[in-house]
PDB file of C-alpha atoms in Angstrom:
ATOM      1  CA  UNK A   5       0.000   0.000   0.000  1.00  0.00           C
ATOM      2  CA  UNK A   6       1.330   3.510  -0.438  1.00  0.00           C
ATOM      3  CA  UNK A   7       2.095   5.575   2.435  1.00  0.00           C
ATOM      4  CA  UNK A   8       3.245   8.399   0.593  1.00  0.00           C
ATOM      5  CA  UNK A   9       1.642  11.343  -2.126  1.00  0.00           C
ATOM      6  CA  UNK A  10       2.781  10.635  -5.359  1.00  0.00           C
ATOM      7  CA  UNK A  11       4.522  13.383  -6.887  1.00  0.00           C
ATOM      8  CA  UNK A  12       1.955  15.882  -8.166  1.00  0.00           C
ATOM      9  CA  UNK A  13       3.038  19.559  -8.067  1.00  0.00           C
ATOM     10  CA  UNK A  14       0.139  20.984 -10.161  1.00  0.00           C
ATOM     11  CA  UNK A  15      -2.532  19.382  -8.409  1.00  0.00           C
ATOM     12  CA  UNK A  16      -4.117  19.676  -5.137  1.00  0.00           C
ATOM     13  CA  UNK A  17      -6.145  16.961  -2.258  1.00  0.00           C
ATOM     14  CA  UNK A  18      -8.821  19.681  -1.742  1.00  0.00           C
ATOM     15  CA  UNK A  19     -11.643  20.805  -3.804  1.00  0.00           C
ATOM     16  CA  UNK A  20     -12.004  24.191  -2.631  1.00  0.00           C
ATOM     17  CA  UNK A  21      -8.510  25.676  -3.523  1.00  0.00           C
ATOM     18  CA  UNK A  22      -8.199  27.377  -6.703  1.00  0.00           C
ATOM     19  CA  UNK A  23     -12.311  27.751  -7.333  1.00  0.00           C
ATOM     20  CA  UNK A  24     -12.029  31.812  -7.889  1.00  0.00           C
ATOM     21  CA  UNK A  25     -15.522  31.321 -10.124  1.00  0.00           C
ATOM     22  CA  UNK A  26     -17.417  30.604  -7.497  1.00  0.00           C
ATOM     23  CA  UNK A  27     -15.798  32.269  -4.236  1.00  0.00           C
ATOM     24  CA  UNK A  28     -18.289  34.855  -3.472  1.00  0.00           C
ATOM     25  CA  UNK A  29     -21.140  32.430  -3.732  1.00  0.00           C
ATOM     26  CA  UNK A  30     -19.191  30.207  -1.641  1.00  0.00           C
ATOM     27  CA  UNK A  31     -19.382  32.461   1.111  1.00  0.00           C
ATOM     28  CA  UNK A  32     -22.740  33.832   1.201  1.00  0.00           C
ATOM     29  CA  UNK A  33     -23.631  29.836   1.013  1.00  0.00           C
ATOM     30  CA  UNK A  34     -21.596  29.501   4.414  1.00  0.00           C
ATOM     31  CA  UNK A  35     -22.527  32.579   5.852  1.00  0.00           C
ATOM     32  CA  UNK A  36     -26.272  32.131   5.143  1.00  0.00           C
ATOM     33  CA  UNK A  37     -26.772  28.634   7.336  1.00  0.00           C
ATOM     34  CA  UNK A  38     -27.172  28.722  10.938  1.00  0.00           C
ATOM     35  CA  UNK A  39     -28.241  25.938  13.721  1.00  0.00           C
ATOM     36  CA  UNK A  40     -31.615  26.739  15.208  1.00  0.00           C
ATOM     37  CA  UNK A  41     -30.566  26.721  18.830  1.00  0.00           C
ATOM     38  CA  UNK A  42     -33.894  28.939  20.626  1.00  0.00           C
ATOM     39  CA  UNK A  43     -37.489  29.835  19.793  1.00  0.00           C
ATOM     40  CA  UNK A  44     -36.969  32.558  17.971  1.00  0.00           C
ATOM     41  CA  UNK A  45     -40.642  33.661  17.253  1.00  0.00           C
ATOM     42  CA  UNK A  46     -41.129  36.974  18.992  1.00  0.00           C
ATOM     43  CA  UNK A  47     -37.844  38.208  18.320  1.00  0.00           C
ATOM     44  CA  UNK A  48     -36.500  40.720  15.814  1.00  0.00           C
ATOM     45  CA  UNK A  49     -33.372  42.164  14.595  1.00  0.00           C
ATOM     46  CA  UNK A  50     -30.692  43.480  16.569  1.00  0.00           C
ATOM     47  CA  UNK A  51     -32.362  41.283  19.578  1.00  0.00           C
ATOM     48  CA  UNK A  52     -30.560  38.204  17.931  1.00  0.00           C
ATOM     49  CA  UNK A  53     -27.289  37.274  17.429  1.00  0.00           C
ATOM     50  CA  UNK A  54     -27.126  34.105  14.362  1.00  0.00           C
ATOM     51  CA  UNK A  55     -23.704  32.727  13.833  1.00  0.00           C
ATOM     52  CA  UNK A  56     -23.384  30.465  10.886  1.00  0.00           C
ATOM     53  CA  UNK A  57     -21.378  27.586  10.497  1.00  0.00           C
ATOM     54  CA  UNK A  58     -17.837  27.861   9.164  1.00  0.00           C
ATOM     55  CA  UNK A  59     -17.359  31.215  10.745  1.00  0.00           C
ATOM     56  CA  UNK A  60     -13.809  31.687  12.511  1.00  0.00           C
ATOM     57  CA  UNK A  61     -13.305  33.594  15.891  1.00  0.00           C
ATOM     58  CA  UNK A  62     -12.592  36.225  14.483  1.00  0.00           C
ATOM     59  CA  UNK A  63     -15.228  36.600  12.306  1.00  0.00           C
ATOM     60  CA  UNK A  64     -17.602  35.937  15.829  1.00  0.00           C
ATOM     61  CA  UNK A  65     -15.614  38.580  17.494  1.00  0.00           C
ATOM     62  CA  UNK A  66     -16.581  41.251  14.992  1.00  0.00           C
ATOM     63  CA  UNK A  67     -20.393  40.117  15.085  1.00  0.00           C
ATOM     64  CA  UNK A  68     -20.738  40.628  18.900  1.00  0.00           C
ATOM     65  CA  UNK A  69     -18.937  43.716  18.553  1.00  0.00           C
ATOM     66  CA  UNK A  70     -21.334  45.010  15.912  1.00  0.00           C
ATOM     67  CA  UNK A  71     -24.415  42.918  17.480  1.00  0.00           C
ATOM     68  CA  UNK A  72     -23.693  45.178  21.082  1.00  0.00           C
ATOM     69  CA  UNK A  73     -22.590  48.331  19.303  1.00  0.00           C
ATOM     70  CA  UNK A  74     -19.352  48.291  20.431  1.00  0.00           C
ATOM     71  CA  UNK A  75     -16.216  49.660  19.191  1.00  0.00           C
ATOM     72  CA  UNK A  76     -14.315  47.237  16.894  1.00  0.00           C
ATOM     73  CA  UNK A  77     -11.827  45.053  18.548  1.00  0.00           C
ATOM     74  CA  UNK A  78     -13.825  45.123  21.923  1.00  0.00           C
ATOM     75  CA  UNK A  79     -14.768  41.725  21.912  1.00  0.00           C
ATOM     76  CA  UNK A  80     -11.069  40.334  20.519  1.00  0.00           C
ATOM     77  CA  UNK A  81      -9.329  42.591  23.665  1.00  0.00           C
ATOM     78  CA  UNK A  82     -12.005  41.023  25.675  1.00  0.00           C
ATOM     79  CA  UNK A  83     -10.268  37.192  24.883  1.00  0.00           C
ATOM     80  CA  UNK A  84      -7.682  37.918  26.240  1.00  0.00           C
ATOM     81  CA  UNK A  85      -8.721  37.893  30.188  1.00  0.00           C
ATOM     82  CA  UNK A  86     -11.391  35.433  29.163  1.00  0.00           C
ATOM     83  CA  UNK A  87     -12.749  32.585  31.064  1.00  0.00           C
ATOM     84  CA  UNK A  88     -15.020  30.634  29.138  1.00  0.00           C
ATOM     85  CA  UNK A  89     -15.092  27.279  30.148  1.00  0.00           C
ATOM     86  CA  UNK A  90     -12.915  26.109  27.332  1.00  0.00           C
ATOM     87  CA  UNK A  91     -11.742  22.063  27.027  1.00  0.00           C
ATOM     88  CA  UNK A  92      -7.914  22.435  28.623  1.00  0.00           C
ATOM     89  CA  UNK A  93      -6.518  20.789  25.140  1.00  0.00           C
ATOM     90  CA  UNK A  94      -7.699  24.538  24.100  1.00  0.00           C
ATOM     91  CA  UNK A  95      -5.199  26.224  26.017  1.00  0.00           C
ATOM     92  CA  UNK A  96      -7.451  29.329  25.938  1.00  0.00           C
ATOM     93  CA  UNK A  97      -7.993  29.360  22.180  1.00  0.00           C
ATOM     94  CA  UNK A  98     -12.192  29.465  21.943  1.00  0.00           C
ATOM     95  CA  UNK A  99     -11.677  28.764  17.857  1.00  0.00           C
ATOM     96  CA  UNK A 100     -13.683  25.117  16.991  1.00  0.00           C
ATOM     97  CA  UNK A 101     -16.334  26.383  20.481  1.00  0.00           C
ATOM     98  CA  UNK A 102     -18.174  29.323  19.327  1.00  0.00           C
ATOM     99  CA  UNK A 103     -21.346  26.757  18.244  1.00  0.00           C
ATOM    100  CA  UNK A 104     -22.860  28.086  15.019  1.00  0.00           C
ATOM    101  CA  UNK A 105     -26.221  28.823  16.409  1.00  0.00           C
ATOM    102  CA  UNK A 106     -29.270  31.752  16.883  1.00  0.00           C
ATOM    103  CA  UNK A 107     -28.298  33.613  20.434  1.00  0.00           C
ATOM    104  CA  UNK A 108     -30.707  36.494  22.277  1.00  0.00           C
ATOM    105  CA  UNK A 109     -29.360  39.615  23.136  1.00  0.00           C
ATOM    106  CA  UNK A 110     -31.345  42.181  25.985  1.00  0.00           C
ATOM    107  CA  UNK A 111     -29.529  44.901  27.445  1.00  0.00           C
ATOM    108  CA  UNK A 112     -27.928  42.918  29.694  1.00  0.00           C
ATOM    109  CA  UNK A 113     -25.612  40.988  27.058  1.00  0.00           C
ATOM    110  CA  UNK A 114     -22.039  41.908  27.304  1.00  0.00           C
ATOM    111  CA  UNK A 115     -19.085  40.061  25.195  1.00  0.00           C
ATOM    112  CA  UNK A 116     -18.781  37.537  28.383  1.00  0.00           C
ATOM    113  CA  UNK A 117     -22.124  36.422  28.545  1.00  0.00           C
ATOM    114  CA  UNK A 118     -22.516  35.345  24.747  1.00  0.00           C
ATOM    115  CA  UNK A 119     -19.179  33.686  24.099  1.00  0.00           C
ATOM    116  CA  UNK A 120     -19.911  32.059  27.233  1.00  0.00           C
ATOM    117  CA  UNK A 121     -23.178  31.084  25.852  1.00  0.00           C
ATOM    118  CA  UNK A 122     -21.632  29.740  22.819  1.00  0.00           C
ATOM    119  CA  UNK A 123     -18.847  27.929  24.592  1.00  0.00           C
ATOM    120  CA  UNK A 124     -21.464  26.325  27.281  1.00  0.00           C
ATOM    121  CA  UNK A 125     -23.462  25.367  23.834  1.00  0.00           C
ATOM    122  CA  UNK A 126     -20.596  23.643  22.675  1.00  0.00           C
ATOM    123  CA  UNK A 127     -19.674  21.816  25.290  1.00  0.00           C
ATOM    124  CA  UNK A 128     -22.683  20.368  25.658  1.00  0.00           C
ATOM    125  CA  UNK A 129     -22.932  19.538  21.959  1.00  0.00           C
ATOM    126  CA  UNK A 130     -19.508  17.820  21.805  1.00  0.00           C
ATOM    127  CA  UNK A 131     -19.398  15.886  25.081  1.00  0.00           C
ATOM    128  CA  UNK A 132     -22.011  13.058  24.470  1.00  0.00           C
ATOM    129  CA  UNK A 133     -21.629   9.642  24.648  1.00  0.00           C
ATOM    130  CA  UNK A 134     -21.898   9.387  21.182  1.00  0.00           C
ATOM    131  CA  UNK A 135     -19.378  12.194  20.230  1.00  0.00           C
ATOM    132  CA  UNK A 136     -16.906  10.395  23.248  1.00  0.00           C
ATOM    133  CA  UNK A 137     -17.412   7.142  21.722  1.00  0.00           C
ATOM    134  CA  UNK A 138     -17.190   8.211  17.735  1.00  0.00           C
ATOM    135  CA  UNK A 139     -13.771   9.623  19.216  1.00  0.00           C
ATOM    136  CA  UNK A 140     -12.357   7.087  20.413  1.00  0.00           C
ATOM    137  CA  UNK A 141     -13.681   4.703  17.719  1.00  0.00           C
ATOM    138  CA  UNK A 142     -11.340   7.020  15.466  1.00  0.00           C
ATOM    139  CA  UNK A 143      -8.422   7.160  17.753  1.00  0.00           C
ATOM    140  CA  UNK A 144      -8.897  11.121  18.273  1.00  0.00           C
ATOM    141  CA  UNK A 145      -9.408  13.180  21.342  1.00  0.00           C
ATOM    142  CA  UNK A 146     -12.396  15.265  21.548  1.00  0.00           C
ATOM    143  CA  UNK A 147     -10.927  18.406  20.722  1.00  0.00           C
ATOM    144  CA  UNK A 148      -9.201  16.594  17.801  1.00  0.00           C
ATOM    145  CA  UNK A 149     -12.578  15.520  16.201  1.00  0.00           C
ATOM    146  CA  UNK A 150     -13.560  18.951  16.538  1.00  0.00           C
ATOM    147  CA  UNK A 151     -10.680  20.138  14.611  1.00  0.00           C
ATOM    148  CA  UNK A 152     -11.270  17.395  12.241  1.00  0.00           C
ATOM    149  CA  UNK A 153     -14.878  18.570  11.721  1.00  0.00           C
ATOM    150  CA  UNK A 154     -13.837  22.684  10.832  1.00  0.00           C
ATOM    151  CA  UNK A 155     -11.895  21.300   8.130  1.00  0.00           C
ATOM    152  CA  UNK A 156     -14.802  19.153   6.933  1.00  0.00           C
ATOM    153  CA  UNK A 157     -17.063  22.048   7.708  1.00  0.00           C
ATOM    154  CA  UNK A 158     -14.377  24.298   5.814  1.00  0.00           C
ATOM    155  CA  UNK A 159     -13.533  21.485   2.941  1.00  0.00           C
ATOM    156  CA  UNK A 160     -17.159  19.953   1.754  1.00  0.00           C
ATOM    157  CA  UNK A 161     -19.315  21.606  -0.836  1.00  0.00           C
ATOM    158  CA  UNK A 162     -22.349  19.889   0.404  1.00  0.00           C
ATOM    159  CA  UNK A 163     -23.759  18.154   3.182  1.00  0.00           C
ATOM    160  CA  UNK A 164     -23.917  15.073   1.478  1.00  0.00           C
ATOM    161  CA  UNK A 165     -20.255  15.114   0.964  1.00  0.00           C
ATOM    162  CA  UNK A 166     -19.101  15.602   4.798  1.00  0.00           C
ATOM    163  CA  UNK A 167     -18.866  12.233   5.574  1.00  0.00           C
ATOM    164  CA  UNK A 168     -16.467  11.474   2.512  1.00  0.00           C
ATOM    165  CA  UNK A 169     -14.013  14.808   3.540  1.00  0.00           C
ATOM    166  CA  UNK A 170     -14.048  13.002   7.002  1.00  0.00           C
ATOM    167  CA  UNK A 171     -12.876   9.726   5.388  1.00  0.00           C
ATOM    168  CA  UNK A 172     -10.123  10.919   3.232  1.00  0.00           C
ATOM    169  CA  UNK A 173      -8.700  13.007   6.501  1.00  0.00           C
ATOM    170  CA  UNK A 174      -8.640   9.908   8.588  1.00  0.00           C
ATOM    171  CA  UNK A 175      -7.477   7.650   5.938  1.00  0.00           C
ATOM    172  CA  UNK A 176      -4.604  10.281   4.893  1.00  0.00           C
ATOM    173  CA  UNK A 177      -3.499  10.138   8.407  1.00  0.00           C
ATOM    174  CA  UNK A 178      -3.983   6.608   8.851  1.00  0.00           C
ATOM    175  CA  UNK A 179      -1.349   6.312   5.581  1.00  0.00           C
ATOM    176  CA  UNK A 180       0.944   8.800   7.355  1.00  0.00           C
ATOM    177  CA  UNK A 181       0.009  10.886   4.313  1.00  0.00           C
ATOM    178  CA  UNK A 182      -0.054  14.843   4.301  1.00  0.00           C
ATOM    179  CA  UNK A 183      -3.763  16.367   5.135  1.00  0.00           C
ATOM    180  CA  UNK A 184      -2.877  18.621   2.022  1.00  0.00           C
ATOM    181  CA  UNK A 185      -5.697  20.904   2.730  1.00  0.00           C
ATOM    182  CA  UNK A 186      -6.095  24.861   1.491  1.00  0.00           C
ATOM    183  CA  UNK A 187      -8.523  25.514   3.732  1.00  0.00           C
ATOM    184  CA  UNK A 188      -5.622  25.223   6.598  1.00  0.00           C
ATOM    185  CA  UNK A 189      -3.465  27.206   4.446  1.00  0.00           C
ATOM    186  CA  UNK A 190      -6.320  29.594   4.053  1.00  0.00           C
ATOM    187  CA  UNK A 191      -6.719  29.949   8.202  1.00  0.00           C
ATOM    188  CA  UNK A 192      -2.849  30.191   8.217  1.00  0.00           C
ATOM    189  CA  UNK A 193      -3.642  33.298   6.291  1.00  0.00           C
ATOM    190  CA  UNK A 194      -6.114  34.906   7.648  1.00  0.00           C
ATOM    191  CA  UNK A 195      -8.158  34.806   4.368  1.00  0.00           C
ATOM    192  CA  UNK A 196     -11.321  33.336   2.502  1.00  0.00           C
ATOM    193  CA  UNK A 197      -9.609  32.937  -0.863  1.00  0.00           C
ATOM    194  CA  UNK A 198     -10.461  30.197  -2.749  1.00  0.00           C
ATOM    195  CA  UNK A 199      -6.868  30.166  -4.599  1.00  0.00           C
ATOM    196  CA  UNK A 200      -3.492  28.574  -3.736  1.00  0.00           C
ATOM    197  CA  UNK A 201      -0.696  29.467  -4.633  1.00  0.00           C
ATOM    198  CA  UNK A 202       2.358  27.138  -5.589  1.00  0.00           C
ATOM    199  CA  UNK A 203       4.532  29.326  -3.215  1.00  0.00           C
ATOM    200  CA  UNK A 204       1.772  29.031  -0.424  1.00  0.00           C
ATOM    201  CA  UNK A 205       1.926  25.534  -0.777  1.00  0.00           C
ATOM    202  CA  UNK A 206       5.608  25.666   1.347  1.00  0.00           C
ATOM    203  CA  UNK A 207       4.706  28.373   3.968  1.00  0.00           C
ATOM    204  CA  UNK A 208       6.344  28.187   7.154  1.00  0.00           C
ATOM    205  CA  UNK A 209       3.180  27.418   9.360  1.00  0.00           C
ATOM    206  CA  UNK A 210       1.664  25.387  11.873  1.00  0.00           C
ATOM    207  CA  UNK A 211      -1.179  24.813   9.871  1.00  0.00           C
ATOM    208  CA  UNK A 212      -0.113  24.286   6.547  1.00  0.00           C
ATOM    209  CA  UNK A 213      -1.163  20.651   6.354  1.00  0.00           C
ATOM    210  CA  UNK A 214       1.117  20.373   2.823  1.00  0.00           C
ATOM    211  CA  UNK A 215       4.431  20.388   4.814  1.00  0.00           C
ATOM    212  CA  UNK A 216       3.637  19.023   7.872  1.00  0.00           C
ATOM    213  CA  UNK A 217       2.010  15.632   8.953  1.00  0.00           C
ATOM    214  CA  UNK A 218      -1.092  15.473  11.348  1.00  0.00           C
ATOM    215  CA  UNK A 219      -3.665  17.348  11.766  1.00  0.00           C
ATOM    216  CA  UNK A 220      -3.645  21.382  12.734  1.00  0.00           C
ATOM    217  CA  UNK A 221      -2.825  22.510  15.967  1.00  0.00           C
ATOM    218  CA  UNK A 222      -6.256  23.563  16.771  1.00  0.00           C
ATOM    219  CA  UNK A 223      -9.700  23.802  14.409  1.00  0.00           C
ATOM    220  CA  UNK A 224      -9.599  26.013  11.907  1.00  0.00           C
ATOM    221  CA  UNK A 225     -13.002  27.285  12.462  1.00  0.00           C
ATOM    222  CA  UNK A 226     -16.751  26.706  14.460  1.00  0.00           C
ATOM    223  CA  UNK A 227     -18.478  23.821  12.687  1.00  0.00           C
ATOM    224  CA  UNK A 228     -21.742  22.777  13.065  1.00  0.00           C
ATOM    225  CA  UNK A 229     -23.539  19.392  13.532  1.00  0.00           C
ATOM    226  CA  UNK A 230     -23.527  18.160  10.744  1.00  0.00           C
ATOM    227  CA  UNK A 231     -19.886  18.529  10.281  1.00  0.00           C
ATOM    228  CA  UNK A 232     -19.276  16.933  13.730  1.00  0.00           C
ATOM    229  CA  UNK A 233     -21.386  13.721  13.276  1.00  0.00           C
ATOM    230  CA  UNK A 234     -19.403  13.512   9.766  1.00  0.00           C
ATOM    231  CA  UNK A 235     -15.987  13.901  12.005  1.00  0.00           C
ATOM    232  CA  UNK A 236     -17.808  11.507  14.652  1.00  0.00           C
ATOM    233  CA  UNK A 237     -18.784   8.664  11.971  1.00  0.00           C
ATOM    234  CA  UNK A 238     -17.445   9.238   8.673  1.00  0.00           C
ATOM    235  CA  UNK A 239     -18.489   7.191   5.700  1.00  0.00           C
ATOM    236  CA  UNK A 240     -16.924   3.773   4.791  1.00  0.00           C
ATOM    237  CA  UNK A 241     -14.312   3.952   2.171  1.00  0.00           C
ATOM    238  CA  UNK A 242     -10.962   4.054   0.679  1.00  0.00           C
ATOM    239  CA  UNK A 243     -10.868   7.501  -0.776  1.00  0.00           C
ATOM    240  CA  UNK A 244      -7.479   9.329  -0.651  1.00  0.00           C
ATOM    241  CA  UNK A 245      -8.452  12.400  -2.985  1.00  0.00           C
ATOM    242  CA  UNK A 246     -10.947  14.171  -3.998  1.00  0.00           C
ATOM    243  CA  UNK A 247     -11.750  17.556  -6.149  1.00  0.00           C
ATOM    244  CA  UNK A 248     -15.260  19.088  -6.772  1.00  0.00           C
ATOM    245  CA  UNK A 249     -15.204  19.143 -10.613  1.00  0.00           C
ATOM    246  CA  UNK A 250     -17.997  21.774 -10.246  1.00  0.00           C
ATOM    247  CA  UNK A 251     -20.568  22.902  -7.505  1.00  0.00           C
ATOM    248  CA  UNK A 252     -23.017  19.730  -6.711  1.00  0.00           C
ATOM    249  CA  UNK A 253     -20.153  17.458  -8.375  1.00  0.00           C
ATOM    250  CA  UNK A 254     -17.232  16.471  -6.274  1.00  0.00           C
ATOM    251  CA  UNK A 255     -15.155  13.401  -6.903  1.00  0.00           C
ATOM    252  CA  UNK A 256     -13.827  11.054  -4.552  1.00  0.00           C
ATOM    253  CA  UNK A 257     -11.339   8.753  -5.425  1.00  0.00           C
ATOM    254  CA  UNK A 258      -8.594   6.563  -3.623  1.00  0.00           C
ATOM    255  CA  UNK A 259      -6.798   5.975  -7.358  1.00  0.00           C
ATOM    256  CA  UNK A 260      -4.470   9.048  -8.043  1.00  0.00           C
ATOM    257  CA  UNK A 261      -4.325   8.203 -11.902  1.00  0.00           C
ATOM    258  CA  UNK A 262      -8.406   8.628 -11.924  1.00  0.00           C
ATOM    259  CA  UNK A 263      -7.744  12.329  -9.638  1.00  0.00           C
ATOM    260  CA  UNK A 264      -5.470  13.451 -12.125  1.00  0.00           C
ATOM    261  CA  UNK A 265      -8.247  12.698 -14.317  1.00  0.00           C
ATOM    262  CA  UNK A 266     -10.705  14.513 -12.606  1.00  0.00           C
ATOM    263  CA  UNK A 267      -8.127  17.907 -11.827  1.00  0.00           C
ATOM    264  CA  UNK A 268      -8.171  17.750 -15.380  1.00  0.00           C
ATOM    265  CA  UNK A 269     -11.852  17.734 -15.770  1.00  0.00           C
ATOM    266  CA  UNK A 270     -12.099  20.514 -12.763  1.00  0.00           C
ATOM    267  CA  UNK A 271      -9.349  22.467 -15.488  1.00  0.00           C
ATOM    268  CA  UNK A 272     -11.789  22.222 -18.463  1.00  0.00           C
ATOM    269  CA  UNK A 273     -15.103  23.728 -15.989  1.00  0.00           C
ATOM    270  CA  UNK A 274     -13.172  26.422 -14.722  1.00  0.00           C
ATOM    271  CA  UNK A 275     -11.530  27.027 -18.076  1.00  0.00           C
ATOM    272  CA  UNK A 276     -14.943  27.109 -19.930  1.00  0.00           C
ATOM    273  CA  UNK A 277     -16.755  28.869 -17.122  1.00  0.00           C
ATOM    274  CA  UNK A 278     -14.081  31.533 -17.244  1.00  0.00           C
ATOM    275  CA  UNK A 279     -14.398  32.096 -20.894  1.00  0.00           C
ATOM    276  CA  UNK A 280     -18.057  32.835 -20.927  1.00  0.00           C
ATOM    277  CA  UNK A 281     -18.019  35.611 -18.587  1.00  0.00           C
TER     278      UNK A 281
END
C-alpha cells in the first residue's frame, strides 16, 4: 500500500482551492446557514445574534462587537482575560467552540455572557456519549474531532459530501500521508480565498497541512452538527483524494491516476466557465 503522495506539483487533495468562479457564492452559502438553537418567534433584529457555520473567531468577534454596538476590537481585547469554560486541550484558544447557532441579546448581554453562551453550547454539543465514543472509535481526542470537523465544515461543498471529507482526513493520516488541505493554508492566512498558490503551498506554518504531517494545531473554524457527526462517523471507504469538478459534483477517489483525471476535468469547468463571462 502507499504511504506516501505521489509526486503531483500541479494538483491539489482539496476541492475548494483554486475555485475563484465561485468564491463569493461560496461564502454567502456559508454565511447564510445557521443551527436553530432557541425559539426565535417573537424576536427581531438586533435582539438576535445568528452565527453560521464555518465562521472563525474572528469573524464571531466582529459580530458581537457590531451585534452590542461596540467599538471594533472590543470583543477580541475582551479574549484575552477570558474565562469561558474552554476544554484544557484549548489552552485558551475558543476557535472550533463558538457553536454556530441563533443567540438572544437584551440589554444585559455583554461580550462575556454570549461567548460564554456559545462555549457552554458547545460543550454540551460535543461531550455526548456518542461524540466520546465516535472519538475514540477514530483514535482522536475530543478536541481533535472537533478540529477534524472545521476542516470538513471548511472542505465539503455539500452536506452530502461531509462524511467522505471526514474519510479521506482519517485515511490520509492513517497512511501517514499529508492532510494537504487549502482551507488550513487559508486559516494560516487569515483569508477566505479560494486560490493557492504554488509558493503558499511551502509556507512556514503550523497549519499548513502540505508540509507538515497530522492534523492542525487547533480547528480552523466553528463547525456545526452536521460537520461533527461527519468527524464523529465518517463514511466507509478508501478515498485518498478528492476535487469538486464543479458545484453539486465532487469526486472522490482513492486511485491518483483517476484524480489526475478529474483535476483535469475541474481544469476544463473552470476554463470554460471563465471564458463565458
Amino acid at each position: 500500500m502507499q504511504t506516501h503522495t505521489p509526486p503531483r506539483r500541479p494538483i491539489r487533495l482539496t476541492r475548494r482551492g483554486r475555485i475563484a468562479l465561485i468564491a463569493t457564492g461560496a461564502f454567502v452559502a456559508a454565511t447564510a446557514v445557521a443551527v436553530p438553537l432557541l425559539s426565535t418567534d417573537e424576536a427581531e433584529g438586533p435582539e438576535l445574534l445568528v452565527i453560521p457555520e464555518g465562521w472563525r473567531a474572528g469573524q464571531v468577534y466582529k459580530a458581537v462587537d457590531k451585534a452590542l454596538a461596540l467599538p471594533a476590537g472590543t470583543t477580541k481585547k475582551f479574549m484575552g482575560a477570558a474565562r469561558l469554560g474552554l476544554p484544557e486541550d484549548a489552552n485558551g484558544n475558543p476557535e472550533g467552540y463558538l457553536f454556530p447557532a441563533t443567540y438572544p441579546i437584551d440589554e444585559k448581554s455583554t461580550p462575556a455572557s454570549l461567548l460564554s453562551y456559545m462555549v457552554n453550547t458547545a460543550n454540551k454539543k460535543f461531550s455526548g456519549g456518542t461524540v466520546t465514543a465516535g472519538a475514540e472509535r477514530n483514535a482522536m481526542s475530543v478536541y481533535q474531532t472537533v478540529t477534524v470537523a472545521s476542516m470538513v465544515q471548511a472542505e465539503s461543498d455539500t452536506k452530502a459530501d461531509m462524511g467522505k471529507v471526514a474519510r479521506v482526513i482519517y485515511n490520509r493520516l492513517a497512511r501517514g500521508m499529508p492532510l494537504q488541505m487549502d482551507s488550513t493554508i487559508n486559516y494560516a492566512l487569515n483569508r477566505t480565498t479560494l486560490r493557492t498558490s504554488e509558493s503558499e503551498t511551502k509556507l512556514s506554518s503550523p497549519y499548513n497541512t502540505y508540509q507538515r504531517m497530522g492534523l492542525p494545531p487547533t480547528p480552523i473554524a466553528n463547525p456545526g452538527e452536521a460537520a461533527m457527526r461527519a468527524a464523529v462517523s465518517p463514511e466507509q471507504g478508501d478515498w485518498l483524494y478528492f476535487v469538486m469538478v464543479k458545484p453539486g459534483d465532487t469526486r472522490f477517489t482513492a486511485d491518483y491516476e483517476q484524480h489526475k483525471k478529474n483535476v483535469a476535468e475541474f481544469n476544463r469547468h473552470r476554463r470554460s466557465a471563465s471564458a463565458s463571462r
